[in-house]
Amino acid sequence: LSQEWQVLYKPVEFEAAVDPSFAKAGNAALETQKGPSSLESRVTDVYTWIRHVRDGSYQLAGIISGFCDGFYVVINSNPSYLENILGLAPAMEHRHLRSILRLFVGPLIRNCPSALYMRILRPFLPSFLSLLLNRLDGGYKTMKDRDSGVSSAGASQGTEKDDIIFDQILRLLHREVGELVLSLVDEGQGQAAIAAAAALMEVKNGTAQAEGDNPNKGGVTGTQQGKELTEFVLACPDIGPVLVQLMCNAFIWPDSTASSRAMLSLQKVIPRVRGNEAYHQMLAGDLLGIVLLALTSKSNPLESIASEAALLHLLRDIYMNLVTITPLVRQQLLRLPGINPADLDYVQETLLGKMMAEKKQRAMLKDLIKPCTGEEGADSIRALGGVVPSISRSAKSTWSEEQRQLCFEWLETTEFS
């Protein structure tokens, strides 16, 4: 960013994000200049202009990042450029953070040459991912505290509207984070699919390159770059664990769309990190505890987030990849009432001793924990004492997810910007 642009952009973005009185001061200045009759439209015009300038800037930088390596050479030579763009992320509200994540940070990470991972991605990615984790954790905690508060029962209609806006923006941020996490661990498959779709459109439009002129035929280069990126982020001790924590927390944060992306991410990650002890407690300890709690409860507390079939898929992936690597898997299963070491020995010998379809593996694990279903089994998992977070959902609002979504869309088109 040029010095001239920073003079305009940086104070506006920063002040609007962290100082509520900034908007009031802007309103007063406009009222003084134009009079109260035109105030509302003028304020809306100014805020709309600022939003479009901001999002256009993010998008432009994201597009440039995909064109040439020179973009990264400049950033590598001038780290302050990246600091200027991302330095205000902690002060941004959720929707601004979602914009910069979707339009700039995602393309920046995915297009970065592997030779510059340590110089460009390593300095900012750990703190940025931790920021996202803390934002989502704090946001969902606010939702839970608000819904469980006694004073919330008599909330006015305006408060309900504000709650819907807050919830929806938080969920949209969460889904954007889920897409980013999946793109970091899918070994470039998503980018290869996009490249293949673009190539197909070129063929249909008659603008396809000659076969020998396309250096990325079939998305090969994109997939190779994706594999290098996945290997890098999972090998970094200050990046990989935060990514996996974001995936695991998706099962205690109430958004089914984001949890489905986390499920896909975990299916790709668990086999790759099975030999890395840094991930064992999160996967074989905390996450397995959440899965067993959901599967052994009389009513699945994760029903609106993940189905029983999805949880059984996850149980199978954790068990088959980690049962022989870490004792945590057996320790968690032995906490269930009625399960003894002999039962686990038989199941392990059967599942690992011969070839078996995944469907039969899931069925066998389901039969293992089926007798434990009920409050007693769930209480045994809860006895871990703080390792498994609370996943109960409040029923303050009787609105369905579809109703809340429709209400948010209406508010967004009428008065929310």
PDB file of N, CA and C in Angstrom, residues 293 296 332-338 372 374-385 388:
ATOM      1  N   LEU A 293     -19.151 -39.375  23.312  1.00  0.00           N
ATOM      2  CA  LEU A 293     -20.221 -38.743  24.079  1.00  0.00           C
ATOM      3  C   LEU A 293     -21.486 -38.624  23.243  1.00  0.00           C
ATOM      4  N   THR A 296     -23.001 -42.237  22.503  1.00  0.00           N
ATOM      5  CA  THR A 296     -23.508 -43.016  23.638  1.00  0.00           C
ATOM      6  C   THR A 296     -24.567 -42.276  24.438  1.00  0.00           C
ATOM      7  N   GLN A 332      -9.885 -44.222  26.226  1.00  0.00           N
ATOM      8  CA  GLN A 332     -11.200 -43.602  26.066  1.00  0.00           C
ATOM      9  C   GLN A 332     -12.301 -44.658  26.002  1.00  0.00           C
ATOM     10  N   LEU A 333     -12.080 -45.728  25.261  1.00  0.00           N
ATOM     11  CA  LEU A 333     -13.101 -46.767  25.120  1.00  0.00           C
ATOM     12  C   LEU A 333     -13.326 -47.510  26.436  1.00  0.00           C
ATOM     13  N   LEU A 334     -12.255 -47.696  27.206  1.00  0.00           N
ATOM     14  CA  LEU A 334     -12.395 -48.407  28.476  1.00  0.00           C
ATOM     15  C   LEU A 334     -13.165 -47.596  29.510  1.00  0.00           C
ATOM     16  N   ARG A 335     -13.350 -46.315  29.278  1.00  0.00           N
ATOM     17  CA  ARG A 335     -14.150 -45.506  30.198  1.00  0.00           C
ATOM     18  C   ARG A 335     -15.641 -45.812  30.066  1.00  0.00           C
ATOM     19  N   LEU A 336     -16.020 -46.421  28.956  1.00  0.00           N
ATOM     20  CA  LEU A 336     -17.431 -46.756  28.755  1.00  0.00           C
ATOM     21  C   LEU A 336     -17.802 -47.955  29.620  1.00  0.00           C
ATOM     22  N   PRO A 337     -18.977 -47.929  30.235  1.00  0.00           N
ATOM     23  CA  PRO A 337     -19.382 -49.053  31.099  1.00  0.00           C
ATOM     24  C   PRO A 337     -19.614 -50.319  30.294  1.00  0.00           C
ATOM     25  N   GLY A 338     -19.149 -51.436  30.844  1.00  0.00           N
ATOM     26  CA  GLY A 338     -19.380 -52.725  30.192  1.00  0.00           C
ATOM     27  C   GLY A 338     -18.325 -53.131  29.197  1.00  0.00           C
ATOM     28  N   CYS A 372     -23.442 -49.433  25.485  1.00  0.00           N
ATOM     29  CA  CYS A 372     -23.134 -48.325  26.399  1.00  0.00           C
ATOM     30  C   CYS A 372     -24.047 -47.129  26.190  1.00  0.00           C
ATOM     31  N   GLY A 374     -26.827 -44.535  26.445  1.00  0.00           N
ATOM     32  CA  GLY A 374     -27.665 -44.119  27.563  1.00  0.00           C
ATOM     33  C   GLY A 374     -26.924 -43.132  28.436  1.00  0.00           C
ATOM     34  N   GLU A 375     -27.578 -42.693  29.457  1.00  0.00           N
ATOM     35  CA  GLU A 375     -26.984 -41.658  30.299  1.00  0.00           C
ATOM     36  C   GLU A 375     -25.735 -42.157  31.003  1.00  0.00           C
ATOM     37  N   GLU A 376     -25.689 -43.449  31.358  1.00  0.00           N
ATOM     38  CA  GLU A 376     -24.530 -43.974  32.079  1.00  0.00           C
ATOM     39  C   GLU A 376     -23.276 -43.899  31.228  1.00  0.00           C
ATOM     40  N   GLY A 377     -23.432 -44.276  29.943  1.00  0.00           N
ATOM     41  CA  GLY A 377     -22.275 -44.213  29.058  1.00  0.00           C
ATOM     42  C   GLY A 377     -21.813 -42.790  28.828  1.00  0.00           C
ATOM     43  N   ALA A 378     -22.763 -41.886  28.625  1.00  0.00           N
ATOM     44  CA  ALA A 378     -22.403 -40.489  28.404  1.00  0.00           C
ATOM     45  C   ALA A 378     -21.751 -39.892  29.651  1.00  0.00           C
ATOM     46  N   ASP A 379     -22.269 -40.260  30.835  1.00  0.00           N
ATOM     47  CA  ASP A 379     -21.683 -39.733  32.070  1.00  0.00           C
ATOM     48  C   ASP A 379     -20.257 -40.229  32.256  1.00  0.00           C
ATOM     49  N   SER A 380     -19.961 -41.435  31.784  1.00  0.00           N
ATOM     50  CA  SER A 380     -18.593 -41.950  31.892  1.00  0.00           C
ATOM     51  C   SER A 380     -17.632 -41.113  31.070  1.00  0.00           C
ATOM     52  N   ILE A 381     -18.073 -40.656  29.905  1.00  0.00           N
ATOM     53  CA  ILE A 381     -17.223 -39.807  29.071  1.00  0.00           C
ATOM     54  C   ILE A 381     -17.099 -38.419  29.702  1.00  0.00           C
ATOM     55  N   ARG A 382     -18.207 -37.898  30.234  1.00  0.00           N
ATOM     56  CA  ARG A 382     -18.156 -36.574  30.860  1.00  0.00           C
ATOM     57  C   ARG A 382     -17.234 -36.566  32.075  1.00  0.00           C
ATOM     58  N   ALA A 383     -17.010 -37.730  32.671  1.00  0.00           N
ATOM     59  CA  ALA A 383     -16.154 -37.820  33.849  1.00  0.00           C
ATOM     60  C   ALA A 383     -14.702 -37.499  33.546  1.00  0.00           C
ATOM     61  N   LEU A 384     -14.390 -37.276  32.264  1.00  0.00           N
ATOM     62  CA  LEU A 384     -13.031 -36.870  31.910  1.00  0.00           C
ATOM     63  C   LEU A 384     -12.676 -35.548  32.584  1.00  0.00           C
ATOM     64  N   GLY A 385     -13.660 -34.763  32.937  1.00  0.00           N
ATOM     65  CA  GLY A 385     -13.410 -33.555  33.714  1.00  0.00           C
ATOM     66  C   GLY A 385     -12.759 -32.437  32.953  1.00  0.00           C
ATOM     67  N   VAL A 388     -13.497 -32.815  27.563  1.00  0.00           N
ATOM     68  CA  VAL A 388     -14.549 -32.713  26.555  1.00  0.00           C
ATOM     69  C   VAL A 388     -15.398 -31.493  26.860  1.00  0.00           C
TER      70      VAL A 388
END
